[in-house]
Structure formats: structure tokens, C-alpha cells
Tab-separated table of C-alpha atoms and ligand atoms in Angstrom:
chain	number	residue	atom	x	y	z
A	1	UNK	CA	-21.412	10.588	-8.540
A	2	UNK	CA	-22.159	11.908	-4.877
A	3	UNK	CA	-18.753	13.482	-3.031
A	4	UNK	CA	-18.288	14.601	-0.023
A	5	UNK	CA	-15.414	17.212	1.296
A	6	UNK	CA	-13.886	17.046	4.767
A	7	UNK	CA	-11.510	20.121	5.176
A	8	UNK	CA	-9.174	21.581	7.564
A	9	UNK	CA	-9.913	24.804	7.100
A	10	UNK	CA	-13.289	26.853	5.679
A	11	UNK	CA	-10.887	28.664	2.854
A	12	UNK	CA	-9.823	24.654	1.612
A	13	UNK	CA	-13.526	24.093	1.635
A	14	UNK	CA	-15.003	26.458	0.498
A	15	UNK	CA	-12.392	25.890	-2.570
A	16	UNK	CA	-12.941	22.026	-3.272
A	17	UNK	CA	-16.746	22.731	-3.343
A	18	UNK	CA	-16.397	24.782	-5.934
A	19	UNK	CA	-13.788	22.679	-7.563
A	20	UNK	CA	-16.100	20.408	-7.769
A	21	UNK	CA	-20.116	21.241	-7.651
A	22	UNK	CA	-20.705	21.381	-11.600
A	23	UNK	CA	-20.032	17.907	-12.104
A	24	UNK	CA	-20.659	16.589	-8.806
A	25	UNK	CA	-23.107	15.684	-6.243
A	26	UNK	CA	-20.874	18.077	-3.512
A	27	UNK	CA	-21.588	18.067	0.421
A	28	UNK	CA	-19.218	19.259	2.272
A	29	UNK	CA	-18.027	19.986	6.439
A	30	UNK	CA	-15.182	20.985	8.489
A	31	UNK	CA	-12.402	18.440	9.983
A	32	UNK	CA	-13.738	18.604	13.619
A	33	UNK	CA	-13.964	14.885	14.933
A	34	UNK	CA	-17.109	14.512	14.886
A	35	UNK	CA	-19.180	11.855	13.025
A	36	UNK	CA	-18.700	13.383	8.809
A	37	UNK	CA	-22.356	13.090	7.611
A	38	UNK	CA	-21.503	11.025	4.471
A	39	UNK	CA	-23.106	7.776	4.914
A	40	UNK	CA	-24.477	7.667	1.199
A	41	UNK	CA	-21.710	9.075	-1.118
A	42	UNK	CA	-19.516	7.475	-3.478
A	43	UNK	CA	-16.297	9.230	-2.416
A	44	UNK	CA	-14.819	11.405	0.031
A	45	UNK	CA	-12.494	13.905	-0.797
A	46	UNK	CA	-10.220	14.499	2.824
A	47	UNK	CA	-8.151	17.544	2.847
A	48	UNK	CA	-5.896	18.306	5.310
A	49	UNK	CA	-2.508	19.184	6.501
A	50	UNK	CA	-0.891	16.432	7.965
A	51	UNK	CA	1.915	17.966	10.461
A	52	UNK	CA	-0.957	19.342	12.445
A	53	UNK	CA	-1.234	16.555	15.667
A	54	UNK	CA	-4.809	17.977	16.397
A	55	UNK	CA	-5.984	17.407	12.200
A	56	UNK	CA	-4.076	13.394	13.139
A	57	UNK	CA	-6.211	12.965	15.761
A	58	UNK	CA	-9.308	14.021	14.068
A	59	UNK	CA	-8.451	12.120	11.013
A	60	UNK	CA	-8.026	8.972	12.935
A	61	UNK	CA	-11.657	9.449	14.502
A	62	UNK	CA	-12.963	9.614	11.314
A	63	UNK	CA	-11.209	6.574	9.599
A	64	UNK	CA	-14.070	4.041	11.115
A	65	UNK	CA	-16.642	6.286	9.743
A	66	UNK	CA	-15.687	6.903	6.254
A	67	UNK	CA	-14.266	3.144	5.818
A	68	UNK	CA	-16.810	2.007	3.574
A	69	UNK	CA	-17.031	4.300	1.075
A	70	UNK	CA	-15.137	3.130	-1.592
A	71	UNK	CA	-13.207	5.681	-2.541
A	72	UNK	CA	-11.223	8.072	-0.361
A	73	UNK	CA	-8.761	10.325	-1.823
A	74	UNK	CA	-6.704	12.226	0.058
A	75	UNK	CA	-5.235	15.748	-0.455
A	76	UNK	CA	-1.858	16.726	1.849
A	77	UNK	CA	-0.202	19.436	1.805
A	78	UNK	CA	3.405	18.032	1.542
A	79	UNK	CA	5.069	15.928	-0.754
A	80	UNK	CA	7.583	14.108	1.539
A	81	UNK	CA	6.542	10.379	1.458
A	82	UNK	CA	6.460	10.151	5.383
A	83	UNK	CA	2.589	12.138	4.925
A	84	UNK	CA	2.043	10.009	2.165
A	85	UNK	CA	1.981	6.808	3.946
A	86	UNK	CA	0.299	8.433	6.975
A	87	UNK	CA	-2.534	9.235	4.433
A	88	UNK	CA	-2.870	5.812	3.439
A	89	UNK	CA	-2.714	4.470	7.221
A	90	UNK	CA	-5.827	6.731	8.010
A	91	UNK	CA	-7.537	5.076	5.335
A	92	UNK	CA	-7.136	6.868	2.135
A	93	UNK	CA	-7.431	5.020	-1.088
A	94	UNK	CA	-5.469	7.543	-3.752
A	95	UNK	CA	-3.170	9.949	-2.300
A	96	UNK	CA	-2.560	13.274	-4.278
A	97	UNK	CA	-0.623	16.397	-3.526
A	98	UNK	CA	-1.992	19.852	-2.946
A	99	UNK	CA	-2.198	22.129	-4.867
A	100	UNK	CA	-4.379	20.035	-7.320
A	101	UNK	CA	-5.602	20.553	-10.847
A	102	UNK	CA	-9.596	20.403	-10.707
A	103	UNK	CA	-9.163	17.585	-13.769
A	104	UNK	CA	-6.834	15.641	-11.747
A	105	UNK	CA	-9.165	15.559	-9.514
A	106	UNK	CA	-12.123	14.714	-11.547
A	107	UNK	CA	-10.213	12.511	-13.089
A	108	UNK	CA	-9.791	10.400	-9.865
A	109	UNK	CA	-13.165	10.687	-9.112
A	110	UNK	CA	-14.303	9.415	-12.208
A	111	UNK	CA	-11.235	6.665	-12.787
A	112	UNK	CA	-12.842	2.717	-13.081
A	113	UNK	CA	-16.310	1.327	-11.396
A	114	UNK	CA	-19.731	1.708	-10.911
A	115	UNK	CA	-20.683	1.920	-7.578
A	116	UNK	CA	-20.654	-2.011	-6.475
A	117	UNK	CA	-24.387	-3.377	-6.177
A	118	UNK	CA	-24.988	-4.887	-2.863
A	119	UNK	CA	-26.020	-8.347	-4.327
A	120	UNK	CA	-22.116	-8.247	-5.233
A	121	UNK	CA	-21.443	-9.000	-1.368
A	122	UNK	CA	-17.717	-11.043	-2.320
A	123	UNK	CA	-16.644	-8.243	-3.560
A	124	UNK	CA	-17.624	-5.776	-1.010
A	125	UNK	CA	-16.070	-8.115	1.852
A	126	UNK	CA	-13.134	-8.161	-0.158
A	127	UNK	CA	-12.882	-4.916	-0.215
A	128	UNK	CA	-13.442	-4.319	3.091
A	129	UNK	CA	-10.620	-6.743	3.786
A	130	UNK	CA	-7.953	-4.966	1.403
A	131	UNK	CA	-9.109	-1.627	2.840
A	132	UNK	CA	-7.842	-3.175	6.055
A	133	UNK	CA	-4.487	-4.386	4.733
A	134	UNK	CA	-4.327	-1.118	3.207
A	135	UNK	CA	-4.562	0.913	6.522
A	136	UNK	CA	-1.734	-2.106	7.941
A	137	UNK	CA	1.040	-1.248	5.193
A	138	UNK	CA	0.408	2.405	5.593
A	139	UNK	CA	1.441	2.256	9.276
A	140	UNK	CA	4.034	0.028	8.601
A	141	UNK	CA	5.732	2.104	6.026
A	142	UNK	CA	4.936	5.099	8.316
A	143	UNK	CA	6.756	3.088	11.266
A	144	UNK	CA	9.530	2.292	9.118
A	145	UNK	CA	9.897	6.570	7.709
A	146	UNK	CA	9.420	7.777	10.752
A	147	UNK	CA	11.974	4.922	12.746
A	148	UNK	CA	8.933	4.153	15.163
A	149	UNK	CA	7.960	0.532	16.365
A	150	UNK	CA	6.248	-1.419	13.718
A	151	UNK	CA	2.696	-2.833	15.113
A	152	UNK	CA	3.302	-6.316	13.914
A	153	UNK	CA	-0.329	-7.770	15.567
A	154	UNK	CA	-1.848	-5.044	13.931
A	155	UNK	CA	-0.312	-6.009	10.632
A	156	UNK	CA	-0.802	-10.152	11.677
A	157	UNK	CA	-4.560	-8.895	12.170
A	158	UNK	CA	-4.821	-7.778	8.761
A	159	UNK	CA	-3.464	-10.781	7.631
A	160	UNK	CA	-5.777	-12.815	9.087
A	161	UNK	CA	-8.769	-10.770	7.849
A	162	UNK	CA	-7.009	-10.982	4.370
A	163	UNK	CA	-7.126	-14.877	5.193
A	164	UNK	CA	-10.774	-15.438	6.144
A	165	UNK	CA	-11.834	-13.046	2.818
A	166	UNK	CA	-9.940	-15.404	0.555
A	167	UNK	CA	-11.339	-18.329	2.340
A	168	UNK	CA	-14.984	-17.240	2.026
A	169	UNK	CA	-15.053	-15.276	-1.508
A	170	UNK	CA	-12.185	-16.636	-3.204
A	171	UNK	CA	-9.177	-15.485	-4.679
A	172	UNK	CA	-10.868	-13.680	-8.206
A	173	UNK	CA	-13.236	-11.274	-5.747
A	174	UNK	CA	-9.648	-10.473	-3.797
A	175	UNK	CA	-7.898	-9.831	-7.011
A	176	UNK	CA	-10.226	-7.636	-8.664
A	177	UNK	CA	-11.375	-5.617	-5.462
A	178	UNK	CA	-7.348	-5.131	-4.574
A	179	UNK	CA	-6.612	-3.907	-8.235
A	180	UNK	CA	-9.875	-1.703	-8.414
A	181	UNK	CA	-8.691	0.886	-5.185
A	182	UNK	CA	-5.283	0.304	-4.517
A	183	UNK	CA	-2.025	1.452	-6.323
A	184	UNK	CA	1.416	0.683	-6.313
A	185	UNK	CA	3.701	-1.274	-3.717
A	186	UNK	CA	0.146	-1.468	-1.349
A	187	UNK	CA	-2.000	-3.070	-4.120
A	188	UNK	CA	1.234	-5.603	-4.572
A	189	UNK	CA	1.717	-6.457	-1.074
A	190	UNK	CA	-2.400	-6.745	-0.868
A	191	UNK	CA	-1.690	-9.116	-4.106
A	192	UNK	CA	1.010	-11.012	-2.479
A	193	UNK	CA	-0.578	-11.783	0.807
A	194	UNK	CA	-3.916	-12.914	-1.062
A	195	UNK	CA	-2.066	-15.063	-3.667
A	196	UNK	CA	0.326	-16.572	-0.812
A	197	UNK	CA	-2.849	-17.860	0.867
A	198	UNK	CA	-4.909	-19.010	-1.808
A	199	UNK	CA	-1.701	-21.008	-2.935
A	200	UNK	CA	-1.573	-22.186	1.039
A	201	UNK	CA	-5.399	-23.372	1.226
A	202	UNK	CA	-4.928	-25.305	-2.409
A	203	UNK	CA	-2.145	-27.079	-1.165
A	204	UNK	CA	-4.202	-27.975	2.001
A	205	UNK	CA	-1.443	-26.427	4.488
A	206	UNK	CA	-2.508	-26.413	7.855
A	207	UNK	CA	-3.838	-23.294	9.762
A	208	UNK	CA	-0.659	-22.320	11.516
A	209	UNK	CA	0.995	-22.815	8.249
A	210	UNK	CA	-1.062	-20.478	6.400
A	211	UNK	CA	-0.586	-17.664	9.372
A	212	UNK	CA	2.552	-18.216	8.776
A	213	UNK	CA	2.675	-17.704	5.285
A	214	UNK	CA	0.329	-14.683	5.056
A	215	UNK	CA	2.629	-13.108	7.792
A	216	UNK	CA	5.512	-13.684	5.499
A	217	UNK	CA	3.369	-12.107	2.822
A	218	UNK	CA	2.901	-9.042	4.999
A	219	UNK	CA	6.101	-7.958	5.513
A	220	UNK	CA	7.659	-9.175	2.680
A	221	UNK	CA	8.362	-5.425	0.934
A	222	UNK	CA	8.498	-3.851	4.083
A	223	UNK	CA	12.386	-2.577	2.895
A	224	UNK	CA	10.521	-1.168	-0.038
A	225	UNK	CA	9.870	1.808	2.398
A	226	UNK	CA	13.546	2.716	2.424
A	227	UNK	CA	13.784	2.909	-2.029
A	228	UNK	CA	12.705	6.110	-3.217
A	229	UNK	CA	9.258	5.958	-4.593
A	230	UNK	CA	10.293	7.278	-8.183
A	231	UNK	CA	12.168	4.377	-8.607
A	232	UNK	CA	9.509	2.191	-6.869
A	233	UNK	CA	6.958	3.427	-9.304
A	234	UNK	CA	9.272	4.567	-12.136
A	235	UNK	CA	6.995	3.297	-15.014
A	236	UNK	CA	9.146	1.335	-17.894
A	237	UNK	CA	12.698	0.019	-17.684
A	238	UNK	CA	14.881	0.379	-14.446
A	239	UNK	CA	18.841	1.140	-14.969
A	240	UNK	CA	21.940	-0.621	-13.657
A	241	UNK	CA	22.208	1.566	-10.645
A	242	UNK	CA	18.480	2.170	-10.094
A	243	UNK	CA	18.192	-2.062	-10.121
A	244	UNK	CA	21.029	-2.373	-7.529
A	245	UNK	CA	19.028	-0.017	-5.047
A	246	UNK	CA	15.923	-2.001	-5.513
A	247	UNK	CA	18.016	-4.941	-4.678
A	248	UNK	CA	18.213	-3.633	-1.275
A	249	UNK	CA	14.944	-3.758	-0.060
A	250	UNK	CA	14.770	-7.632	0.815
A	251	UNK	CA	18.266	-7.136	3.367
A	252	UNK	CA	16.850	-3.283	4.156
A	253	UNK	CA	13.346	-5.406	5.172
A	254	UNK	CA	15.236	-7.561	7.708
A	255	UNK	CA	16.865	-5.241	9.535
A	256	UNK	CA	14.242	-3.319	10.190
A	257	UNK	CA	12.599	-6.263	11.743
A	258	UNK	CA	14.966	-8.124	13.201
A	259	UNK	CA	14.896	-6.499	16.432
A	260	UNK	CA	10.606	-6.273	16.492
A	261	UNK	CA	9.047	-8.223	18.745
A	262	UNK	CA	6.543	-10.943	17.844
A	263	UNK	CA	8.653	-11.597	14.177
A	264	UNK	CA	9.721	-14.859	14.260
A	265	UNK	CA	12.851	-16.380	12.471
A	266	UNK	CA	11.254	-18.104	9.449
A	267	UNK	CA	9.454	-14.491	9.000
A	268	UNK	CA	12.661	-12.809	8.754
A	269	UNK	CA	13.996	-15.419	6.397
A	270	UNK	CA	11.270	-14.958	4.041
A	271	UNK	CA	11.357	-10.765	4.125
A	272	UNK	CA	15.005	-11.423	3.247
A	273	UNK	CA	14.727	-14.358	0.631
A	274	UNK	CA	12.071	-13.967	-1.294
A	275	UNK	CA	14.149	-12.976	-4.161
A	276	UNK	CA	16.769	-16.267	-4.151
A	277	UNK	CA	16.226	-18.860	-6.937
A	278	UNK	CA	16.947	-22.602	-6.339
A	279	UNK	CA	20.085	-21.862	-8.853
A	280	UNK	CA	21.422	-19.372	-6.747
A	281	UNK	CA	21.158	-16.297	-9.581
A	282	UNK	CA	18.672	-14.408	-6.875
A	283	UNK	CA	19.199	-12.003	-4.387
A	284	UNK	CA	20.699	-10.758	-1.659
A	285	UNK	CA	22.558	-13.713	-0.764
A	286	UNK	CA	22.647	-16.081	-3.595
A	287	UNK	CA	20.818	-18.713	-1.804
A	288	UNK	CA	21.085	-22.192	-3.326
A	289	UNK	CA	17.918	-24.729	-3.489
A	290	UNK	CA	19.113	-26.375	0.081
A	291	UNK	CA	18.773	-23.007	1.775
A	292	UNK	CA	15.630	-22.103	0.560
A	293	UNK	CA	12.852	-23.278	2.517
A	294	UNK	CA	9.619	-23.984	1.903
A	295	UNK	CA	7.498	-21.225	2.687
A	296	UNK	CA	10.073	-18.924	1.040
A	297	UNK	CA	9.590	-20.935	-2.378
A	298	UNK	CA	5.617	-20.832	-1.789
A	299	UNK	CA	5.996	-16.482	-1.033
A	300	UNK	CA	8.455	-16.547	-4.295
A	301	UNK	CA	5.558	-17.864	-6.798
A	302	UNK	CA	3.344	-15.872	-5.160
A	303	UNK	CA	5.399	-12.672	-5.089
A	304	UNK	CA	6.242	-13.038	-9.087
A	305	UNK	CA	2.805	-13.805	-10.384
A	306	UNK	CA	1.442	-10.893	-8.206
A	307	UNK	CA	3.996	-8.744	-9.838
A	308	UNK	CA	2.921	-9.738	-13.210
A	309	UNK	CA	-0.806	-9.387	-13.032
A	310	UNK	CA	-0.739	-5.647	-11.296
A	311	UNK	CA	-3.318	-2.835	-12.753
A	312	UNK	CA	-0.436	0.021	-13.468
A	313	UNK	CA	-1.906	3.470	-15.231
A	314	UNK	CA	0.865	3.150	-17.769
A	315	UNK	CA	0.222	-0.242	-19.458
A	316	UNK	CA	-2.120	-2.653	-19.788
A	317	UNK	CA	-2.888	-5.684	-17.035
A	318	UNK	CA	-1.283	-8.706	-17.733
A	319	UNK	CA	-4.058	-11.920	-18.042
A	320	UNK	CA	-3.084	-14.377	-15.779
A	321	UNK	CA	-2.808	-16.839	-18.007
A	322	UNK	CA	0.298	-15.300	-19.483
A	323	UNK	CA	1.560	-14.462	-15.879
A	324	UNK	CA	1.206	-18.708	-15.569
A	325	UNK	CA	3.001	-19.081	-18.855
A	326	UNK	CA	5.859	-17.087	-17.499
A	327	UNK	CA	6.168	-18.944	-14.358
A	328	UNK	CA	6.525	-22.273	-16.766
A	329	UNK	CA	8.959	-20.817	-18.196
A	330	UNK	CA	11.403	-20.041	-15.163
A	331	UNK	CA	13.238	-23.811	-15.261
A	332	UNK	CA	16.017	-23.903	-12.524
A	333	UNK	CA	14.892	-20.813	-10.890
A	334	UNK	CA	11.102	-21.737	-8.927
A	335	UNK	CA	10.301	-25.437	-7.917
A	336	UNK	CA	8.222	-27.129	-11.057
A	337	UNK	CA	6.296	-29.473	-9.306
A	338	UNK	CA	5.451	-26.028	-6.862
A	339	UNK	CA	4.660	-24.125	-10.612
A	340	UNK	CA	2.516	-26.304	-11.659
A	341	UNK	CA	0.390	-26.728	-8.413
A	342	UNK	CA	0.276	-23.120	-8.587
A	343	UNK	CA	-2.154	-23.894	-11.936
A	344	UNK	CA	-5.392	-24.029	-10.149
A	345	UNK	CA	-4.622	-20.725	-8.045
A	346	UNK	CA	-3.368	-18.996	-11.262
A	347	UNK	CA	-5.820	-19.752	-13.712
A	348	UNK	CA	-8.890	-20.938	-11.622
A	349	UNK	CA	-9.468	-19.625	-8.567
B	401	FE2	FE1	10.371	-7.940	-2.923
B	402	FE2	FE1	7.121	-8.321	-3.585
């Protein structure tokens, strides 16, 4: 495998090409702005510290140029989640926190995939297309940390490029390329929004419907940047009080949007509703059936099977067949006749 290093400072890279050289192609260069001579590699290894403006600005040069290499970890300096999602807005892939054990590291490096062969080009636009969304839920959770404006057409853009990748390779390319490079509440969210619209074009919704929907699908967790991320990604079961602050995030999601400008009402219904059931046991307002609407019950399916069929490091993927199989079973809850023309998406597509 061929890396390349991009550091702030000649002491961090001088450090990481050791780190790495005896089991790695290594090339390495300074954090300068300019164009990083890495058009060939198979990862980039980006190490910087992130409450530096001038290191910000440089980074977000760079993003362009290092967006199609497939795997971009980055290296910060700070743990506080507010660098974290910065990372992830400037286009990294894994995020870990300095300092960092050299078999961490490797371990990164070396974690899934041959390099994808060109004459797999589905799964390279997909990829291309959840790198995007990637970058779009990075600024939004950044935007929501940080209590600056969210850039909704930025995240409606990604939407749409999520759209037109699902339309042209389908919804298996989106699924594996989404679970190959992305982790946690982005490769969800990535899951959702892909899901949501497959589920939209088999149903034969219109086009404005289907914007519609994949903006829903967007924002949807966007309150999950206000839960702490060890509960978020707490592996295993959740407890009483740890459940009722997860139960937030839907209600936490619509007020952070409420005021934003460009998020419609239905949008705001869905970020807040997409946990009801039709017999009123969801959350945060124990919606019955005649409340829920129908893009809500559409982003509901879509939000449940996504959750079931995640790639988590502490357990194995669920097939989707048995995702399906738990959908069938959730009578009273999700619409059946809206289950079962889920089918095709779940099992086929
Ligand atoms: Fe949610
Ligand atoms: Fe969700």
C-alpha cells in the first residue's frame, strides 16, 4: 500500500514517516497549500492541528485535491468533538486522535479493500458521492458544535448528488461503498439518505418528491450532534438514562433548524418525527397514524433498515434479508402495505 503524509510541522513529519516506512510505500510534504503531490497513493495520512486558522485554510485547499483517494485519515491534536467533525468536513474518512499508536495506525491503513479496479466505475461514483455527503454532515455537525449557520444548499447539494448516484448505479454500489469508508452516525445518515431514495424511485414518486425526501434524509440526525458521542457509539446495550438522552435528538434536530433558512415545514416535521409509530409508542411526541405523514413513514422504514444493516467494528453486519424480516415483524408500528413495497429496495436493489 502507497501512503502519503501531509504535516503541519517537519518534527510531525518527520515522525509519521518513520512510523510508517517499513511497511509502507511512504511520501511525504509539509501542510503549505499548495497542490500535495499524491495523485497515485492509496491513502493519505493528514496531520495537523486544527485550532490553527492558517492549517484550516490550507486544509480546505487541499480537500479537492486529495478527494479521490480513498482513504484519508486524519490525525488532530484534540479530542473535543467540535475538531472531530471539522476533520470529517475537510474530507477525512477515519478520524483518530494524536498521539497515535504506530499499530493503530497500521491497522487503519490496512482495515477492508483492495484498491477498487477502475472497471468497478459504480462503485467509484458511489463513492465519490458518499465522500460528498460525508464532507455535508461534517459541516453540519460542525455548524451545529460550534452554533454557526447550517449551509442547508450545501447539504441539499449533497443530496442531490446522493440522488443521481443511486439513480445511475443503484442502491447495492451505494450501500457497500458507504459501509466500506464511513463510520458511525455519517455512514448512517449516508445509509438513510440512499435508502430513502431508492425507496422514493421504486415507488415512482415524482422528482420534487424525492428532493424532498432525500432532504428529509439529510437532516434527519442532525440533533445527534448535541448526544455525546460515547453514547452515540457506545457499542452493546444503552441504559434507561443513556436511552432518554438519545431520545432527544429528533426535538434537539428541530430546533436547531427551525429558524434556518431554506428548511421547509414538512422538513422539520420529518427531523422531528421520524421516530413516531402509527400506534403512537414512538417518540418525541407520541404521534398517532393521522399525524404522521407520508414522507415521515417513507424516512421511518428507511431510517430502521439503515440502522440494522450498518458495518460496526464490534459485531457482525446484519444481511438484509434479516433487516427485511424485522421490518415484517413491526405490526402496528410501520405501514404494511409501505413494508412490503419496501421488499424490492431491501432485498433487490
Ligand atoms: Fe434518529
Ligand atoms: Fe437515523
Amino acid at each position: 500500500m502507497s501512503v502519503h503524509v501531509i504535516a503541519d510541522t517537519a518534527d510531525k513529519r518527520a515522525a509519521l514517516h518513520a512510523m510508517l516506512r517499513e511497511q509502507q510505500a511512504v511520501t511525504s510534504e509539509l501542510l503549505s497549500g499548495t497542490s500535495p503531490q499524491c495523485s497515485e497513493v492509496d491513502a493519505v495520512v493528514v496531520t495537523a492541528d486544527l485550532r490553527s486558522v492558517e492549517n484550516i485554510t490550507a486544509l480546505k485547499g487541499l480537500s479537492a485535491n486529495i478527494a479521490h483517494i480513498r482513504k484519508r485519515i486524519f490525525l488532530i491534536d484534540q479530542k473535543e468533538r467540535l475538531f472531530t467533525v471539522q476533520a470529517y468536513a475537510l474530507g477525512a474518512t477515519r478520524v483518530l486522535i494524536s498521539p497515535v499508536k504506530r499499530a493503530s495506525l497500521l491497522a487503519q491503513l490496512a482495515d477492508s479493500i483492495p484498491r477498487e479496479n477502475s472497471s468497478n466505475d459504480a462503485l467509484h461514483g458511489a463513492g465519490e458521492a458518499a465522500s460528498a455527503g460525508a464532507i455535508a454532515f461534517g459541516a453540519m455537525f460542525s455548524a451545529v458544535l460550534s452554533g454557526k449557520p447550517i449551509d442547508v444548499r450545501g447539504a441539499k447539494d449533497a443530496g442531490s448528488r446522493i440522488a443521481d448516484s443511486i439513480a445511475e448505479d443503484g442502491l447495492s454500489s451505494w450501500i457497500e461503498a458507504v459501509r466500506r469508508h464511513h463510520e458511525a452516525t455519517y455512514q448512517h445518515c449516508l445509509l438513510v439518505t440512499g435508502v430513502a431514495i431508492d425507496f422514493g424511485l421504486s415507488l415512482g414518486l415524482a422528482k420534487k418528491d424525492i428532493e424532498r425526501l432525500h432532504s428529509a434524509a439529510m437532516f434527519h440526525d442532525i440533533g445527534k450532534a448535541r448526544i455525546p458521542l460515547a453514547i452515540l457509539d457506545k457499542p452493546g446495550r444503552l441504559d434507561d438514562e443513556e436511552r432518554a438522552l438519545i431520545q432527544t435528538h429528533p426535538a434537539a434536530g428541530w430546533e436547531v433548524l427551525k429558524g434556518s433558512v431554506g428548511i421547509s415545514p414538512e422538513i422539520l416535521d420529518a427531523v422531528r418525527h421520524h421516530h413516531e409509530y402509527l400506534d403512537g409508542s414512538g417518540y418525541p411526541d407520541a404521534l398517532c397514524a393521522a399525524s404522521i405523514s407520508d414522507i415521515v413513514r417513507i424516512l421511518t422504514i428507511s431510517d430502521i433498515f439503515a440502522a440494522l444493516i450498518e458495518r460496526r467494528t464490534y459485531k457482525p453486519t446484519m444481511p438484509r434479508e434479516k433487516a427485511y424480516e424485522i421490518l415484517q415483524g413491526m405490526h402496528g408500528k410501520l405501514e404494511m402495505p409501505l413494508v412490503a413495497a419496501f421488499r424490492d429496495v431491501a432485498l433487490n436493489r
